[in-house]
Amino acid sequence: MSEFHALQIAAIDRLTSEAVVLSIAVPEALVPKYQFRPGQYVSFADIALAHTFRSYLTQINPDQSLGGDLADEWSATPDATEWTFKL
C-alpha cells in the first residue's frame, strides 16, 4: 500500500535547461522508509514532473479537469469496459 509524506525540497540542482535534480530532506524518523530498494520509485504530487520521462493518454489539468496528453479524444462503452482513444 502506498504511503504519502509531506517532505521538503532541500536543493534543486539544474543539470540542463530542461532537467533538474531534486534533493529531498527526509526527517530522521522516515529514513528507513526511503532507503533504496530495487524497483522503488518516488512520485511527486505534481504529475507534470513525470512527463519528462513518459507520456500518458490523458492527464489531470492544473484546474483538476481531465485533459488529453497523447489522446485527442476518447469515449467509453456505457459499462466502461471498453475505451477508444484517438491519438
Short mmCIF file of N, CA, C and O in Angstrom, two decimals:
data_model
loop_
_atom_site.label_atom_id
_atom_site.label_comp_id
_atom_site.label_asym_id
_atom_site.label_seq_id
_atom_site.Cartn_x
_atom_site.Cartn_y
_atom_site.Cartn_z
N MET A 1 0.84 -1.17 0.00
CA MET A 1 0.00 0.00 0.00
C MET A 1 0.89 1.24 0.00
O MET A 1 1.90 1.30 0.69
N SER A 2 0.50 2.24 -0.75
CA SER A 2 1.27 3.47 -0.83
C SER A 2 1.10 4.31 0.42
O SER A 2 0.05 4.31 1.05
N GLU A 3 2.15 5.00 0.76
CA GLU A 3 2.12 5.97 1.86
C GLU A 3 2.58 7.30 1.30
O GLU A 3 3.45 7.35 0.44
N PHE A 4 2.01 8.37 1.79
CA PHE A 4 2.39 9.70 1.35
C PHE A 4 2.88 10.51 2.53
O PHE A 4 2.32 10.44 3.61
N HIS A 5 3.95 11.24 2.32
CA HIS A 5 4.55 12.06 3.37
C HIS A 5 4.84 13.45 2.80
O HIS A 5 5.28 13.58 1.66
N ALA A 6 4.60 14.47 3.60
CA ALA A 6 4.97 15.83 3.21
C ALA A 6 6.46 16.00 3.47
O ALA A 6 6.91 15.89 4.61
N LEU A 7 7.23 16.19 2.41
CA LEU A 7 8.67 16.34 2.52
C LEU A 7 9.09 17.70 1.96
O LEU A 7 8.41 18.24 1.10
N GLN A 8 10.20 18.21 2.42
CA GLN A 8 10.73 19.48 1.95
C GLN A 8 11.81 19.23 0.89
O GLN A 8 12.57 18.27 0.98
N ILE A 9 11.87 20.10 -0.11
CA ILE A 9 12.95 20.04 -1.09
C ILE A 9 14.16 20.73 -0.46
O ILE A 9 14.09 21.89 -0.07
N ALA A 10 15.27 20.01 -0.36
CA ALA A 10 16.48 20.54 0.25
C ALA A 10 17.31 21.33 -0.75
O ALA A 10 17.96 22.30 -0.39
N ALA A 11 17.31 20.88 -2.02
CA ALA A 11 18.11 21.57 -3.03
C ALA A 11 17.57 21.25 -4.41
O ALA A 11 17.00 20.19 -4.64
N ILE A 12 17.75 22.20 -5.31
CA ILE A 12 17.42 22.00 -6.72
C ILE A 12 18.68 22.31 -7.52
O ILE A 12 19.18 23.43 -7.48
N ASP A 13 19.20 21.30 -8.20
CA ASP A 13 20.41 21.48 -8.99
C ASP A 13 20.06 21.36 -10.47
O ASP A 13 19.61 20.29 -10.92
N ARG A 14 20.22 22.43 -11.22
CA ARG A 14 19.91 22.42 -12.65
C ARG A 14 21.01 21.71 -13.41
O ARG A 14 22.17 22.07 -13.33
N LEU A 15 20.63 20.65 -14.15
CA LEU A 15 21.58 19.90 -14.96
C LEU A 15 21.67 20.47 -16.38
O LEU A 15 22.74 20.60 -16.94
N THR A 16 20.50 20.75 -16.94
CA THR A 16 20.39 21.35 -18.27
C THR A 16 19.24 22.33 -18.23
O THR A 16 18.61 22.52 -17.19
N SER A 17 18.91 22.92 -19.36
CA SER A 17 17.77 23.86 -19.39
C SER A 17 16.44 23.15 -19.16
O SER A 17 15.44 23.78 -18.84
N GLU A 18 16.42 21.81 -19.29
CA GLU A 18 15.17 21.06 -19.13
C GLU A 18 15.23 19.96 -18.07
O GLU A 18 14.31 19.17 -17.96
N ALA A 19 16.30 19.90 -17.29
CA ALA A 19 16.43 18.82 -16.31
C ALA A 19 17.02 19.34 -15.01
O ALA A 19 17.93 20.17 -15.02
N VAL A 20 16.46 18.87 -13.91
CA VAL A 20 16.97 19.24 -12.59
C VAL A 20 17.07 18.00 -11.72
O VAL A 20 16.44 16.98 -11.99
N VAL A 21 17.89 18.08 -10.69
CA VAL A 21 17.95 17.07 -9.64
C VAL A 21 17.33 17.69 -8.41
O VAL A 21 17.73 18.76 -7.98
N LEU A 22 16.31 17.02 -7.87
CA LEU A 22 15.68 17.46 -6.63
C LEU A 22 16.24 16.64 -5.48
O LEU A 22 16.16 15.41 -5.50
N SER A 23 16.81 17.31 -4.49
CA SER A 23 17.26 16.63 -3.28
C SER A 23 16.20 16.85 -2.21
O SER A 23 15.78 17.98 -1.97
N ILE A 24 15.77 15.77 -1.59
CA ILE A 24 14.68 15.81 -0.62
C ILE A 24 15.24 15.70 0.80
O ILE A 24 16.09 14.84 1.07
N ALA A 25 14.75 16.55 1.69
CA ALA A 25 15.11 16.48 3.10
C ALA A 25 14.16 15.49 3.77
O ALA A 25 12.98 15.76 3.92
N VAL A 26 14.69 14.34 4.14
CA VAL A 26 13.87 13.29 4.77
C VAL A 26 14.06 13.35 6.27
O VAL A 26 15.19 13.21 6.76
N PRO A 27 12.98 13.53 7.04
CA PRO A 27 13.11 13.53 8.50
C PRO A 27 13.68 12.20 8.99
O PRO A 27 13.42 11.14 8.42
N GLU A 28 14.46 12.25 10.05
CA GLU A 28 15.14 11.06 10.60
C GLU A 28 14.18 9.89 10.80
O GLU A 28 14.51 8.74 10.49
N ALA A 29 12.97 10.16 11.27
CA ALA A 29 12.01 9.08 11.54
C ALA A 29 11.56 8.37 10.26
O ALA A 29 11.12 7.23 10.31
N LEU A 30 11.68 9.03 9.11
CA LEU A 30 11.24 8.42 7.85
C LEU A 30 12.39 7.82 7.03
O LEU A 30 12.15 7.21 6.00
N VAL A 31 13.62 7.99 7.48
CA VAL A 31 14.78 7.49 6.71
C VAL A 31 14.63 6.01 6.35
O VAL A 31 14.88 5.62 5.20
N PRO A 32 14.21 5.11 7.25
CA PRO A 32 14.07 3.70 6.86
C PRO A 32 13.10 3.49 5.70
O PRO A 32 13.30 2.61 4.87
N LYS A 33 12.07 4.31 5.59
CA LYS A 33 11.09 4.17 4.50
C LYS A 33 11.66 4.62 3.16
O LYS A 33 11.14 4.25 2.12
N TYR A 34 12.70 5.45 3.19
CA TYR A 34 13.26 5.99 1.95
C TYR A 34 14.60 5.38 1.58
O TYR A 34 15.29 5.89 0.71
N GLN A 35 14.97 4.27 2.21
CA GLN A 35 16.18 3.56 1.79
C GLN A 35 15.89 2.88 0.46
O GLN A 35 14.80 2.35 0.24
N PHE A 36 16.87 2.91 -0.44
CA PHE A 36 16.66 2.37 -1.79
C PHE A 36 16.37 0.89 -1.77
O PHE A 36 17.03 0.11 -1.08
N ARG A 37 15.36 0.50 -2.53
CA ARG A 37 15.04 -0.90 -2.79
C ARG A 37 14.90 -1.04 -4.30
O ARG A 37 14.26 -0.20 -4.93
N PRO A 38 15.47 -2.07 -4.93
CA PRO A 38 15.36 -2.23 -6.38
C PRO A 38 13.89 -2.18 -6.82
O PRO A 38 13.02 -2.78 -6.20
N GLY A 39 13.65 -1.42 -7.87
CA GLY A 39 12.29 -1.27 -8.39
C GLY A 39 11.50 -0.16 -7.73
O GLY A 39 10.38 0.13 -8.13
N GLN A 40 12.06 0.46 -6.73
CA GLN A 40 11.37 1.51 -5.99
C GLN A 40 11.45 2.83 -6.76
O GLN A 40 12.41 3.11 -7.45
N TYR A 41 10.42 3.64 -6.63
CA TYR A 41 10.46 4.99 -7.18
C TYR A 41 9.69 5.90 -6.24
O TYR A 41 8.89 5.46 -5.42
N VAL A 42 9.94 7.16 -6.35
CA VAL A 42 9.24 8.16 -5.54
C VAL A 42 8.41 9.01 -6.48
O VAL A 42 8.91 9.48 -7.49
N SER A 43 7.11 9.16 -6.22
CA SER A 43 6.32 10.05 -7.04
C SER A 43 6.01 11.32 -6.29
O SER A 43 5.97 11.34 -5.08
N PHE A 44 5.86 12.37 -7.05
CA PHE A 44 5.57 13.68 -6.50
C PHE A 44 4.13 14.05 -6.81
O PHE A 44 3.55 13.59 -7.78
N ALA A 45 3.56 14.91 -5.97
CA ALA A 45 2.17 15.32 -6.15
C ALA A 45 1.97 16.01 -7.50
O ALA A 45 0.92 15.90 -8.09
N ASP A 46 2.97 16.69 -7.99
CA ASP A 46 2.84 17.39 -9.27
C ASP A 46 3.17 16.42 -10.39
O ASP A 46 4.32 16.17 -10.68
N ILE A 47 2.14 15.88 -11.04
CA ILE A 47 2.33 14.86 -12.07
C ILE A 47 3.12 15.39 -13.25
O ILE A 47 3.69 14.64 -14.01
N ALA A 48 3.20 16.69 -13.43
CA ALA A 48 3.96 17.26 -14.55
C ALA A 48 5.42 16.82 -14.49
O ALA A 48 6.08 16.74 -15.52
N LEU A 49 5.95 16.51 -13.33
CA LEU A 49 7.33 16.05 -13.22
C LEU A 49 7.53 14.74 -13.97
O LEU A 49 8.58 14.50 -14.55
N ALA A 50 6.53 13.89 -13.97
CA ALA A 50 6.66 12.59 -14.63
C ALA A 50 6.71 12.73 -16.15
O ALA A 50 7.22 11.87 -16.83
N HIS A 51 6.20 13.82 -16.69
CA HIS A 51 6.16 13.98 -18.14
C HIS A 51 7.54 14.14 -18.75
O HIS A 51 7.68 14.04 -19.95
N THR A 52 8.56 14.37 -17.97
CA THR A 52 9.90 14.41 -18.53
C THR A 52 10.37 12.99 -18.87
O THR A 52 11.32 12.83 -19.60
N PHE A 53 9.69 11.98 -18.36
CA PHE A 53 10.09 10.59 -18.56
C PHE A 53 9.11 9.78 -19.40
O PHE A 53 9.47 8.83 -20.02
N ARG A 54 7.85 10.14 -19.38
CA ARG A 54 6.84 9.37 -20.09
C ARG A 54 5.64 10.24 -20.40
O ARG A 54 5.47 11.30 -19.82
N SER A 55 4.80 9.75 -21.29
CA SER A 55 3.56 10.43 -21.61
C SER A 55 2.40 9.51 -21.29
O SER A 55 2.56 8.30 -21.18
N TYR A 56 1.23 10.08 -21.18
CA TYR A 56 0.02 9.34 -20.83
C TYR A 56 -1.05 9.61 -21.88
O TYR A 56 -0.98 10.58 -22.61
N LEU A 57 -2.05 8.76 -21.93
CA LEU A 57 -3.16 9.02 -22.84
C LEU A 57 -3.91 10.27 -22.41
O LEU A 57 -4.29 11.10 -23.22
N THR A 58 -4.13 10.41 -21.10
CA THR A 58 -4.82 11.59 -20.56
C THR A 58 -3.98 12.16 -19.42
O THR A 58 -3.02 11.54 -18.98
N GLN A 59 -4.37 13.33 -18.98
CA GLN A 59 -3.66 13.96 -17.87
C GLN A 59 -4.65 14.79 -17.04
O GLN A 59 -5.73 15.12 -17.50
N ILE A 60 -4.26 15.10 -15.83
CA ILE A 60 -5.04 16.00 -14.98
C ILE A 60 -4.50 17.41 -15.21
O ILE A 60 -3.32 17.67 -15.02
N ASN A 61 -5.38 18.29 -15.66
CA ASN A 61 -5.01 19.68 -15.92
C ASN A 61 -4.83 20.44 -14.60
O ASN A 61 -5.29 19.99 -13.55
N PRO A 62 -4.16 21.60 -14.65
CA PRO A 62 -3.97 22.39 -13.42
C PRO A 62 -5.27 22.72 -12.68
O PRO A 62 -5.28 22.83 -11.47
N ASP A 63 -6.39 22.83 -13.42
CA ASP A 63 -7.68 23.11 -12.76
C ASP A 63 -8.37 21.84 -12.28
O ASP A 63 -9.53 21.86 -11.91
N GLN A 64 -7.64 20.70 -12.31
CA GLN A 64 -8.11 19.39 -11.87
C GLN A 64 -9.11 18.74 -12.82
O GLN A 64 -9.71 17.72 -12.48
N SER A 65 -9.30 19.29 -14.02
CA SER A 65 -10.16 18.65 -15.01
C SER A 65 -9.33 17.63 -15.79
O SER A 65 -8.10 17.68 -15.79
N LEU A 66 -10.00 16.71 -16.46
CA LEU A 66 -9.32 15.71 -17.27
C LEU A 66 -9.05 16.28 -18.65
O LEU A 66 -9.93 16.89 -19.27
N GLY A 67 -7.83 16.13 -19.13
CA GLY A 67 -7.46 16.62 -20.46
C GLY A 67 -6.65 15.58 -21.19
O GLY A 67 -6.21 14.59 -20.63
N GLY A 68 -6.44 15.82 -22.46
CA GLY A 68 -5.67 14.89 -23.27
C GLY A 68 -4.18 15.14 -23.15
O GLY A 68 -3.73 16.27 -22.97
N ASP A 69 -3.40 14.08 -23.23
CA ASP A 69 -1.95 14.19 -23.34
C ASP A 69 -1.62 13.63 -24.73
O ASP A 69 -1.55 14.38 -25.69
N LEU A 70 -1.49 12.33 -24.88
CA LEU A 70 -1.34 11.74 -26.21
C LEU A 70 -2.69 11.67 -26.93
O LEU A 70 -2.76 11.80 -28.14
N ALA A 71 -3.76 11.44 -26.18
CA ALA A 71 -5.09 11.29 -26.77
C ALA A 71 -5.72 12.65 -27.05
O ALA A 71 -5.68 13.55 -26.21
N ASP A 72 -6.30 12.78 -28.25
CA ASP A 72 -7.05 13.99 -28.60
C ASP A 72 -8.50 13.85 -28.18
O ASP A 72 -9.14 14.81 -27.78
N GLU A 73 -9.02 12.63 -28.30
CA GLU A 73 -10.42 12.34 -27.94
C GLU A 73 -10.48 10.94 -27.35
O GLU A 73 -9.63 10.09 -27.65
N TRP A 74 -11.50 10.67 -26.55
CA TRP A 74 -11.71 9.32 -26.01
C TRP A 74 -13.18 9.15 -25.69
O TRP A 74 -13.91 10.10 -25.47
N SER A 75 -13.61 7.88 -25.70
CA SER A 75 -15.00 7.55 -25.35
C SER A 75 -15.01 6.15 -24.75
O SER A 75 -14.07 5.38 -24.92
N ALA A 76 -16.10 5.85 -24.05
CA ALA A 76 -16.23 4.54 -23.41
C ALA A 76 -17.59 3.95 -23.73
O ALA A 76 -18.55 4.67 -24.02
N THR A 77 -17.66 2.62 -23.66
CA THR A 77 -18.95 1.95 -23.75
C THR A 77 -19.74 2.31 -22.49
O THR A 77 -19.16 2.73 -21.48
N PRO A 78 -21.06 2.17 -22.51
CA PRO A 78 -21.86 2.55 -21.34
C PRO A 78 -21.43 1.89 -20.03
O PRO A 78 -21.51 2.49 -18.97
N ASP A 79 -20.92 0.66 -20.10
CA ASP A 79 -20.48 -0.01 -18.88
C ASP A 79 -19.00 0.23 -18.57
O ASP A 79 -18.46 -0.32 -17.62
N ALA A 80 -18.34 1.06 -19.39
CA ALA A 80 -16.94 1.44 -19.20
C ALA A 80 -15.96 0.26 -19.20
O ALA A 80 -14.90 0.32 -18.63
N THR A 81 -16.33 -0.81 -19.92
CA THR A 81 -15.42 -1.95 -20.02
C THR A 81 -14.55 -1.87 -21.27
O THR A 81 -13.60 -2.63 -21.40
N GLU A 82 -14.89 -0.95 -22.18
CA GLU A 82 -14.10 -0.80 -23.40
C GLU A 82 -13.97 0.69 -23.70
O GLU A 82 -14.94 1.44 -23.66
N TRP A 83 -12.72 1.11 -23.95
CA TRP A 83 -12.43 2.52 -24.20
C TRP A 83 -11.80 2.65 -25.57
O TRP A 83 -11.00 1.80 -25.99
N THR A 84 -12.09 3.75 -26.28
CA THR A 84 -11.49 4.06 -27.56
C THR A 84 -10.81 5.41 -27.44
O THR A 84 -11.42 6.38 -26.99
N PHE A 85 -9.53 5.45 -27.82
CA PHE A 85 -8.75 6.68 -27.77
C PHE A 85 -8.32 7.06 -29.17
O PHE A 85 -7.82 6.22 -29.93
N LYS A 86 -8.49 8.33 -29.53
CA LYS A 86 -8.00 8.85 -30.80
C LYS A 86 -6.71 9.62 -30.51
O LYS A 86 -6.71 10.56 -29.73
N LEU A 87 -5.61 9.18 -31.13
CA LEU A 87 -4.32 9.81 -30.88
C LEU A 87 -3.98 10.79 -31.97
O LEU A 87 -4.37 10.69 -33.07
#
